[in-house]
Short mmCIF file of C-alpha atoms and ligand atoms in Angstrom, two decimals:
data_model
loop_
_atom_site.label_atom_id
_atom_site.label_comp_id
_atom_site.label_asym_id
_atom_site.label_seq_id
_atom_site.Cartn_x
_atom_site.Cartn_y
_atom_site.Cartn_z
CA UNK A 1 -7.65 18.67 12.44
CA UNK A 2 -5.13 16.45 10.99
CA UNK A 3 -2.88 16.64 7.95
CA UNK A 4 -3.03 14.07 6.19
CA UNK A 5 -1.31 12.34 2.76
CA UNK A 6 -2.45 9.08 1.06
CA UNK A 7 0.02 7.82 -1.13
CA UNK A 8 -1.61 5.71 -3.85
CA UNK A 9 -4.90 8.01 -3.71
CA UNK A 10 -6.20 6.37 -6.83
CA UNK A 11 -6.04 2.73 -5.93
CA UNK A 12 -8.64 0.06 -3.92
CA UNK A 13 -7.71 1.79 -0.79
CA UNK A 14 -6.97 5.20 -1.45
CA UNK A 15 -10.20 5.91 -2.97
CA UNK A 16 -11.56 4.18 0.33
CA UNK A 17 -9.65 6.46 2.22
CA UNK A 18 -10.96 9.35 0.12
CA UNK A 19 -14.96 7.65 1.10
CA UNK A 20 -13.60 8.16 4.77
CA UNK A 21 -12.50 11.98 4.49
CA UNK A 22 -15.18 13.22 2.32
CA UNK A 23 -17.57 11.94 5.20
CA UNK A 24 -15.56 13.66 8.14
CA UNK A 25 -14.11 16.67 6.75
CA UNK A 26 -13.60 18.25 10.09
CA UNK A 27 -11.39 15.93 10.94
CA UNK A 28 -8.93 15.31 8.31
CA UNK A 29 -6.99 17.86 6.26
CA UNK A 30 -6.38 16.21 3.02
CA UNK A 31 -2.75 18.00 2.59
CA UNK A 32 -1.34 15.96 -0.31
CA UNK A 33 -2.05 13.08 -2.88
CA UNK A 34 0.26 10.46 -4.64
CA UNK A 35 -0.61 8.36 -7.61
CA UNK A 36 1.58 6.16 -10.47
CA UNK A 37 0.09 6.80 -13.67
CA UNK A 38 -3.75 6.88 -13.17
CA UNK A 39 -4.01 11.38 -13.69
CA UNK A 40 -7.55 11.13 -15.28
CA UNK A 41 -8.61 9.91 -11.47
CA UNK A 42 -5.88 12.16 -9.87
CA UNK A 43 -7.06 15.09 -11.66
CA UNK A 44 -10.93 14.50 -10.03
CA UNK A 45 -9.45 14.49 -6.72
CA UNK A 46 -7.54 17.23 -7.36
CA UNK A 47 -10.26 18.89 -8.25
CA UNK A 48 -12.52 17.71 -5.16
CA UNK A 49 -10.53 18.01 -2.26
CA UNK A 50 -7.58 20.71 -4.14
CA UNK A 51 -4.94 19.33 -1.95
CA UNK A 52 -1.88 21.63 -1.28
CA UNK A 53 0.76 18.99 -3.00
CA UNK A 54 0.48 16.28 -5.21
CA UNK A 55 2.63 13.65 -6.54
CA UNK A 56 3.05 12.17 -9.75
CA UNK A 57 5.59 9.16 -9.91
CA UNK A 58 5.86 8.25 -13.80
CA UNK A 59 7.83 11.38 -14.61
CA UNK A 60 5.70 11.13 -18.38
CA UNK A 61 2.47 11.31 -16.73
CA UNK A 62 3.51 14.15 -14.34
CA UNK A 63 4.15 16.47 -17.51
CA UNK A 64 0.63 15.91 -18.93
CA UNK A 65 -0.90 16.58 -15.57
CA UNK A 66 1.11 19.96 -15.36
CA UNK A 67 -0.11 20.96 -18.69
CA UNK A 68 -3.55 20.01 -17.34
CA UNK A 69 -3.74 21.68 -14.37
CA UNK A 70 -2.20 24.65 -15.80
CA UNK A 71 -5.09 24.72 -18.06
CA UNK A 72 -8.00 24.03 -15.89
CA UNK A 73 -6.46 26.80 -13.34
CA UNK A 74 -5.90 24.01 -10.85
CA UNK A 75 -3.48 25.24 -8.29
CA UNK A 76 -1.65 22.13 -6.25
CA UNK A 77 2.47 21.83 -5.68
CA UNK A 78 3.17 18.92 -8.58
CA UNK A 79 6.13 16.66 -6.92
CA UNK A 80 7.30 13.96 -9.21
CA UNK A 81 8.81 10.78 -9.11
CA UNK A 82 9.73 8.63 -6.37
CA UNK A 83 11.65 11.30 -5.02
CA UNK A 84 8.63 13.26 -4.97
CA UNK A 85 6.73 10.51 -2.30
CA UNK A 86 9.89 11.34 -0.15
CA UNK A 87 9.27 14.74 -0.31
CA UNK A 88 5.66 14.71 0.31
CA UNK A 89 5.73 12.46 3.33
CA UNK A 90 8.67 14.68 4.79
CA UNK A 91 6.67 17.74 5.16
CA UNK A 92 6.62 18.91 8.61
CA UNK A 93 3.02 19.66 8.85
CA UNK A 94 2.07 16.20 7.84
CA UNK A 95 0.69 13.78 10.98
CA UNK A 96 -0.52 10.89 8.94
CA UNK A 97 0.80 9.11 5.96
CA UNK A 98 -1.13 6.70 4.56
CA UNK A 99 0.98 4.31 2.47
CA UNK A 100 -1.46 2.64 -0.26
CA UNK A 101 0.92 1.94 -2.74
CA UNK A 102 1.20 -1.66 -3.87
CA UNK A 103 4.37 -3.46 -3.97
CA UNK A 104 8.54 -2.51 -3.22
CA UNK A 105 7.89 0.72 -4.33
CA UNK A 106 5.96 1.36 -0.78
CA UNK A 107 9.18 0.88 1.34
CA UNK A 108 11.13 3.93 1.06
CA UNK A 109 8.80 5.88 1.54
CA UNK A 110 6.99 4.28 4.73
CA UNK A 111 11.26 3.97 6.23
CA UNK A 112 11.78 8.01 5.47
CA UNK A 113 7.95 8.58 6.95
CA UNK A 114 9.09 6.68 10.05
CA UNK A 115 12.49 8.20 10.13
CA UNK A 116 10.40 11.59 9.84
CA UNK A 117 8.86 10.71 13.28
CA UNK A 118 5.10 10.41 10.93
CA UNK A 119 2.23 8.11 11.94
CA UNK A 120 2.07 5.64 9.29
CA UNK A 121 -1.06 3.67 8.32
CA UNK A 122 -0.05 1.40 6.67
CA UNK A 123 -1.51 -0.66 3.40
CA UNK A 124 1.60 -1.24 1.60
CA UNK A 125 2.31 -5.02 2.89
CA UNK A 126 5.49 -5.70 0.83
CA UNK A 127 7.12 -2.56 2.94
CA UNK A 128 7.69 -4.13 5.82
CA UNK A 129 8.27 -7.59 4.05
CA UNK A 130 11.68 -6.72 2.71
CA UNK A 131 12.20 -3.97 5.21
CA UNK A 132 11.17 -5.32 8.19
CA UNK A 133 14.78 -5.91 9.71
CA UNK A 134 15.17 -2.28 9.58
CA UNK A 135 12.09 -0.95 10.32
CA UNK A 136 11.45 -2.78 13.65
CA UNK A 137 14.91 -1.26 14.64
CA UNK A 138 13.41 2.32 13.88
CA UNK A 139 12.98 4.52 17.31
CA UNK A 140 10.26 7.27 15.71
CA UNK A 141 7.50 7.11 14.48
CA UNK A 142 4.54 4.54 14.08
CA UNK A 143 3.32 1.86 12.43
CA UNK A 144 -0.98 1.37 12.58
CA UNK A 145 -1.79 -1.34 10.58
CA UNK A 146 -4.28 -1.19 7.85
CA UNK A 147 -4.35 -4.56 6.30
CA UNK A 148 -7.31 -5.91 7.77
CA UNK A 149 -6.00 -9.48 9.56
CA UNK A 150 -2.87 -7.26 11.01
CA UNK A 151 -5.89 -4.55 11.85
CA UNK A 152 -7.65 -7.18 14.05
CA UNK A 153 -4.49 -8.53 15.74
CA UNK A 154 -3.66 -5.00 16.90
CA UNK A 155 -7.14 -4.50 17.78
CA UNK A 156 -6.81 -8.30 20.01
CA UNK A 157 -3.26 -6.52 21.42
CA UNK A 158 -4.69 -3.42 22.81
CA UNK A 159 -4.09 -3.41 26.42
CA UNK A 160 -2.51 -7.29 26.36
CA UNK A 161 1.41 -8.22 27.13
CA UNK A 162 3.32 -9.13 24.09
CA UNK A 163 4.68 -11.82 26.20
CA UNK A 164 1.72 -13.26 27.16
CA UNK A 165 0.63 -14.25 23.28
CA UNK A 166 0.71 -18.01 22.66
CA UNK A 167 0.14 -17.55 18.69
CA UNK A 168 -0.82 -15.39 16.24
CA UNK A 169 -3.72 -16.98 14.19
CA UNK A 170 -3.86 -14.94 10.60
CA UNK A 171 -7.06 -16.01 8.79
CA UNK A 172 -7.40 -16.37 5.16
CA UNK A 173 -10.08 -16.84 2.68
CA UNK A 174 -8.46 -19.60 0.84
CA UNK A 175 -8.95 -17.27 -2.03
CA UNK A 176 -10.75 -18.59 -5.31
CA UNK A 177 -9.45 -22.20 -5.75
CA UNK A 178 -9.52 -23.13 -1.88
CA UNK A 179 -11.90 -25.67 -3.24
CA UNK A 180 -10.95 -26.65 -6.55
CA UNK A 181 -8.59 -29.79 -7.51
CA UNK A 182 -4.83 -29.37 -7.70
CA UNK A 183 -4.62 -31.46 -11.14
CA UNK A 184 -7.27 -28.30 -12.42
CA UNK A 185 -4.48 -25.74 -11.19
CA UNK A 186 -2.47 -25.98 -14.85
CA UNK A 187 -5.80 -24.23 -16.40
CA UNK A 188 -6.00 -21.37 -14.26
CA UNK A 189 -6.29 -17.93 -16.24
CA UNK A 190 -5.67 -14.25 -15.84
CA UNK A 191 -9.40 -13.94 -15.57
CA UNK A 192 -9.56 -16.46 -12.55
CA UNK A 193 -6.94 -15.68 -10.88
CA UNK A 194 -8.59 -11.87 -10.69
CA UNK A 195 -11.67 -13.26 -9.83
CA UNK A 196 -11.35 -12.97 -5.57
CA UNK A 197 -14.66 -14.51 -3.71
CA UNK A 198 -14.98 -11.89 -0.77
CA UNK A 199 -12.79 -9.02 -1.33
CA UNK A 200 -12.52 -6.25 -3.84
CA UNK A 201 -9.05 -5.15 -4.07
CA UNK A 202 -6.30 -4.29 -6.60
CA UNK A 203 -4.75 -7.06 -9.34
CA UNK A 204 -1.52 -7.38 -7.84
CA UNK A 205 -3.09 -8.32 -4.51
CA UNK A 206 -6.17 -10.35 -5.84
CA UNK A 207 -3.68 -12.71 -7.52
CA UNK A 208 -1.27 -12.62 -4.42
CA UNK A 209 -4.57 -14.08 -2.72
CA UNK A 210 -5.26 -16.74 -5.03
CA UNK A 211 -1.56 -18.24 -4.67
CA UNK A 212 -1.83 -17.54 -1.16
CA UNK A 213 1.53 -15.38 -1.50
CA UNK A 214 -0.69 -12.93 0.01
CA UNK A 215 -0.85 -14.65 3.44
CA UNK A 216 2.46 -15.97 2.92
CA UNK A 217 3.68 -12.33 2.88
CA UNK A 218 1.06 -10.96 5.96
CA UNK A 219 3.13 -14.03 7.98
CA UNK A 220 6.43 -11.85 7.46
CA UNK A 221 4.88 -8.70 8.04
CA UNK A 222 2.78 -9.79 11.30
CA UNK A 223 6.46 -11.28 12.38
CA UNK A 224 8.26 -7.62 11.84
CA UNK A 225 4.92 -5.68 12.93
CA UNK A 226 4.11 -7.11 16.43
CA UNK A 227 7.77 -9.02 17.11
CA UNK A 228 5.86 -12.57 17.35
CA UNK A 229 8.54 -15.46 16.04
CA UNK A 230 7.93 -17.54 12.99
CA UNK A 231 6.82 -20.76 15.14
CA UNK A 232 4.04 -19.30 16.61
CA UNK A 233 2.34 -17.44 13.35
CA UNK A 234 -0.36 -19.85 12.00
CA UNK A 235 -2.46 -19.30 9.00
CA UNK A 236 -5.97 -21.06 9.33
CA UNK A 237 -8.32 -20.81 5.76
CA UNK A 238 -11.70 -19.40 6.89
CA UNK A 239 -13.81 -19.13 3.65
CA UNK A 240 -16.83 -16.81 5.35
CA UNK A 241 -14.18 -13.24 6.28
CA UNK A 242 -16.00 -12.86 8.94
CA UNK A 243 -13.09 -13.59 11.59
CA UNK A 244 -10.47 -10.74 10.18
CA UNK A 245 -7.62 -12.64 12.98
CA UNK A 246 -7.28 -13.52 16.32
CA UNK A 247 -4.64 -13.54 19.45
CA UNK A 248 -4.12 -16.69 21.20
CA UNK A 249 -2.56 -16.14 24.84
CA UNK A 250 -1.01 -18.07 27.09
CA UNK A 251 -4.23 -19.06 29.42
CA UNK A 252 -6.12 -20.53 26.24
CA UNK A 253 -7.99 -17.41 25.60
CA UNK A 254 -8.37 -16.56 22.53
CA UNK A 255 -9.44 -12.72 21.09
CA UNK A 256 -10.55 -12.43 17.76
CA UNK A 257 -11.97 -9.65 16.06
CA UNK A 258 -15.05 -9.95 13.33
CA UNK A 259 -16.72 -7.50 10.27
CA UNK A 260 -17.72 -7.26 7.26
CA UNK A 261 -15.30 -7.13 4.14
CA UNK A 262 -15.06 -3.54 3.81
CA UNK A 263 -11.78 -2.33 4.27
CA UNK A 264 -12.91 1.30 5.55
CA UNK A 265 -12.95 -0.65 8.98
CA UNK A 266 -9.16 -1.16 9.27
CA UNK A 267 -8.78 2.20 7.58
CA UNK A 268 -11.23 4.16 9.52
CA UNK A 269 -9.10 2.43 12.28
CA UNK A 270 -6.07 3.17 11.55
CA UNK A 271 -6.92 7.25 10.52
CA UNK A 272 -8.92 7.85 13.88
CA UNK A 273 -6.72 5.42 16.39
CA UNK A 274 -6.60 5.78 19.57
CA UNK A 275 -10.40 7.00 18.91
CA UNK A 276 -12.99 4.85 17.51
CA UNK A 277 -15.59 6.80 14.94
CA UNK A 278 -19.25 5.92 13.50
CA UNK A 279 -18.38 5.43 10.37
CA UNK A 280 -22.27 4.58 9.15
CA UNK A 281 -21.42 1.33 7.00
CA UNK A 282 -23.40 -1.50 6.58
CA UNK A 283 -23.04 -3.92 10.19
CA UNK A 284 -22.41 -7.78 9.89
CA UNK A 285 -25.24 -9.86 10.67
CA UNK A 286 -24.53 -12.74 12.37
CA UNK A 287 -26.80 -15.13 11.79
CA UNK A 288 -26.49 -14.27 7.64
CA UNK A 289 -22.80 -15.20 8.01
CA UNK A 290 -23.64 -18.36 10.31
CA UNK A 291 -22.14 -20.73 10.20
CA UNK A 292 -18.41 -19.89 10.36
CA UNK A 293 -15.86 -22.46 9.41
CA UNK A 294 -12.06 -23.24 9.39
CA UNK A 295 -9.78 -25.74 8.06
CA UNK A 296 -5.41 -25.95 7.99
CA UNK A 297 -3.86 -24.90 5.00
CA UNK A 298 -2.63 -26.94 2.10
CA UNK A 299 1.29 -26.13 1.89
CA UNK A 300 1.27 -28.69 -0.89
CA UNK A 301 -1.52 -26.98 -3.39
CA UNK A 302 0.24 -23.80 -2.33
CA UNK A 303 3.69 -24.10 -2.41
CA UNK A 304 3.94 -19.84 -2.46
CA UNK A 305 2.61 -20.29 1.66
CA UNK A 306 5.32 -22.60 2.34
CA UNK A 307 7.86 -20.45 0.70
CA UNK A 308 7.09 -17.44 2.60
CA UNK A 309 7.68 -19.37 5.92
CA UNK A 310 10.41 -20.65 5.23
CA UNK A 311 11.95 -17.49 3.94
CA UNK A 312 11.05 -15.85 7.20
CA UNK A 313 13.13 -18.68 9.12
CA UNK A 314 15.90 -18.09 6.87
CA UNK A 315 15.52 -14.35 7.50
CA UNK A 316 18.40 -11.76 6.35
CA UNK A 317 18.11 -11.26 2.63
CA UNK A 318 15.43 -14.01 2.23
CA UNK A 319 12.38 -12.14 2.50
CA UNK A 320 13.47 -9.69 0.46
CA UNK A 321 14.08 -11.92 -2.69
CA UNK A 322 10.97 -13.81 -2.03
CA UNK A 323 9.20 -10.52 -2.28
CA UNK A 324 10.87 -9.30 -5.30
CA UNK A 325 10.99 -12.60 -7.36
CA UNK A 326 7.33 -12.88 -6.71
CA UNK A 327 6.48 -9.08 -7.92
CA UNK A 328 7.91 -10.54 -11.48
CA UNK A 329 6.19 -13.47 -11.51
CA UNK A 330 2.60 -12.06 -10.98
CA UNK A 331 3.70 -9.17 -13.08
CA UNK A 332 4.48 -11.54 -15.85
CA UNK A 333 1.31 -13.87 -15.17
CA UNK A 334 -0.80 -10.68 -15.45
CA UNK A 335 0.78 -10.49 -18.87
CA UNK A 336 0.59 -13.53 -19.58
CA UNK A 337 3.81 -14.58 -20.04
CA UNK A 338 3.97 -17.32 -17.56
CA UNK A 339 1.35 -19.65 -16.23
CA UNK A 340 -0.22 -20.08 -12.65
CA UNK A 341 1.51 -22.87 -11.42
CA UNK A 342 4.95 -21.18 -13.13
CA UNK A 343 4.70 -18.09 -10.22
CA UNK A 344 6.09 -20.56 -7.21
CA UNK A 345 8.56 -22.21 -9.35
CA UNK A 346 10.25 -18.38 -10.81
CA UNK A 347 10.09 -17.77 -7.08
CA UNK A 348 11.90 -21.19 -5.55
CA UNK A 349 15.16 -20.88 -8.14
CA UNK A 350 15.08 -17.28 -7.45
CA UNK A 351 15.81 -18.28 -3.81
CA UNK A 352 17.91 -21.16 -4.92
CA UNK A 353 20.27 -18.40 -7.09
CA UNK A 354 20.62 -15.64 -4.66
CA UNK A 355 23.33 -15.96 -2.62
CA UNK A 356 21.88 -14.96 0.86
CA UNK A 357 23.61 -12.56 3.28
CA UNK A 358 22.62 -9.88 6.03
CA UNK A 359 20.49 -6.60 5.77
CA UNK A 360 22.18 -3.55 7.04
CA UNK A 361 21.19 -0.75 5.32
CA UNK A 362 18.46 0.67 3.09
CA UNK A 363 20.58 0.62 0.31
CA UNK A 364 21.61 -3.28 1.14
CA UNK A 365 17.81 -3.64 0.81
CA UNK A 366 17.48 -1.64 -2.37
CA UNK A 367 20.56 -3.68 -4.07
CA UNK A 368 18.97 -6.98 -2.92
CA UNK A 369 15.60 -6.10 -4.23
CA UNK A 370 17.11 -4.58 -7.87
CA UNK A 371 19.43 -8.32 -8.01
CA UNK A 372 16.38 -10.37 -7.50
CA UNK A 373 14.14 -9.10 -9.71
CA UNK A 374 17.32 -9.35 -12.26
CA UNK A 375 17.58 -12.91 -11.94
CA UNK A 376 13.66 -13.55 -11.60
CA UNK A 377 12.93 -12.13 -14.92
CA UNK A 378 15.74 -13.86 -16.25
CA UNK A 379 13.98 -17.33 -14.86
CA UNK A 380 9.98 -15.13 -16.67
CA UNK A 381 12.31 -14.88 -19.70
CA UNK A 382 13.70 -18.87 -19.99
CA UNK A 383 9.86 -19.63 -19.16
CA UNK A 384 8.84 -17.52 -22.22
CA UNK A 385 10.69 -19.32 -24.87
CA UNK A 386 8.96 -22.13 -23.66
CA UNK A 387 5.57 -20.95 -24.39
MG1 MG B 1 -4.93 -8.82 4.28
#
């Protein structure tokens, strides 16, 4: 039996975690449970799997699911803020933490988990984005990926030579407007943007996909997960999913590895490794996907892609700002405070203001990330009086 935490047990993959451990109960001891804000949901799960501790991060939330669960008899450990997802991943009986949480806020937590010597599966993307210098340093722990393209090129490295890779070939879908006009790209909405053609995931992520700041940032983090350089990452636009990545070596090979879009398959994966496990979902059908295509990607429709490489060449404090600066600027299309074609531009003169250095420390990383989002909503803000 393993003891288990998913941090961010309310969101897209949390509650397909949850799918996973209802189904194999035997296996997984569901020991604690993080969410932001969402306690309606938090309280159900409570209630379903009563988890030993669980962790509340908005501090006003956490006192109205106290009262709650004082009322309804519930008995859990409440933890709360972000200090509390330290806490909870630092308990000794813990084996796997499963880091779900979307944005920044995921790195501290997956570094301490690491530090703590945990297995971490993890979901949480913009971690290892602006902590990747430090985190490939780390000696303990581990890292299973659970993003599903990083999933597959894990699954293509099993058994194979680092040394021996020629490229790393991420796939993307191309996202919602892989086929429509540039000059139509000033009319995007909210509602569009939101509106992903193969996968169901959360609204950060969904419009990270439809800039294509979403493969931009899986670039960094395949760079800091599997130690491949920059120059031989390559992001090819597959519209069908089917092809989750693929491993080119230094004979020609190439390994790829296929499914369906259901992201219990990199999850399942990543709870059960170095196992595999029936997990009973639907099977991809080849000839209903058939045929499977792929074309290069358009740096110039999606100038986010082109920043995150270059950021990654740049390295030090780079990724970091890139990162932050774009948190704000979907954060503030989602509100709509700034247009579509406004999220690469708050980005770019983010880069162009910060003065880049060298990461050292966490806290160099924490400072960098606090500055940048400083001067990025500065940039939201100049674009607001313009609306
Ligand atoms: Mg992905």
């Amino acid at each position: 039996m393993k003891n288990i935490i998913i941090l961010g047990s309310t969101g897209s993959i949390g509650k397909n975690a949850l799918d996973i451990i209802r189904k194999f109960k035997e296996e997984f001891n569901l020991l604690g449970i993080s969410a932001n804000k969402n306690i309606g949901l938090l309280l159900e799960q409570v209630e379903e799997f009563k988890p030993k501790f669980t962790c509340v991060v908005s501090e006003r939330e956490g006192k109205i699911f106290k009262d709650i669960t004082a009322e309804r008899g519930l008995s859990t450990k409440l933890l709360l803020g972000e200090k509390g997802l330290l806490d909870l991943v630092s308990i000794d009986q813990v084996d796997i933490v499963l880091v779900a949480i979307v944005g920044f806020a995921g790195f501290l937590p997956t570094y301490k988990a690491l530090k703590m010597g945990k297995r971490v599966a993890l979901a949480n993307k913009e971690s290892l984005v602006s902590g990747g210098e430090l985190i490939s340093k780390l000696k303990s722990g581990e890292i299973i990926p659970v993003d599903s393209e990083h999933s597959a090129i894990f699954q293509c490295l099993r058994g194979e030579s680092i040394e021996k890779v020629e490229r790393l070939i991420l796939t993307a879908s191309g996202g919602p407007f892989f086929r429509k006009g540039v000059e139509k790209f000033g009319e995007i909405t909210v509602n569009d943007a939101l509106n992903h053609p193969k996968w169901n995931m959360g609204a950060k992520i969904t419009v990270d996909s439809s800039t294509m700041m979403n493969k931009g940032l899986e670039v960094i983090e395949a760079h800091y997960l599997f130690g491949v350089s920059p120059e031989k990452i390559d992001v090819v636009i597959h519209p069908q999913s089917v092809v989750h990545s693929m491993v080119e070596f230094v004979d020609g090979s190439i390994i790829s590895q296929l499914g369906i879009t259901d992201m219990k398959i990199p999850i399942g994966y990543a709870l059960f490794y170095p196992e595999r496990e029936t997990l009973g979902f639907t099977r991809l059908d080849l000839f209903e996907v058939s045929p499977l295509e792929f074309f290069p990607p358009d740096f110039g429709k999606f100038p986010c892609l082109k920043l995150a490489f270059d950021s990654l060449k740049e390295g030090g404090t780079s990724p970091i700002v890139l990162n932050s600066a774009n948190e704000v600027a979907v954060e503030s299309f989602l509100k709509e405070e700034i247009g579509f074609m406004d999220i690469p531009i708050v980005i770019e003169e983010t880069l162009n203001k910060f003065e880049k250095g060298e990461v050292r420390s966490v806290d160099d990383i924490v400072y960098v990330h606090r500055m940048a989002e400083k001067i990025s909503m500065d940039i939201v803000q100049k674009f607001r009086k313009r609306v």
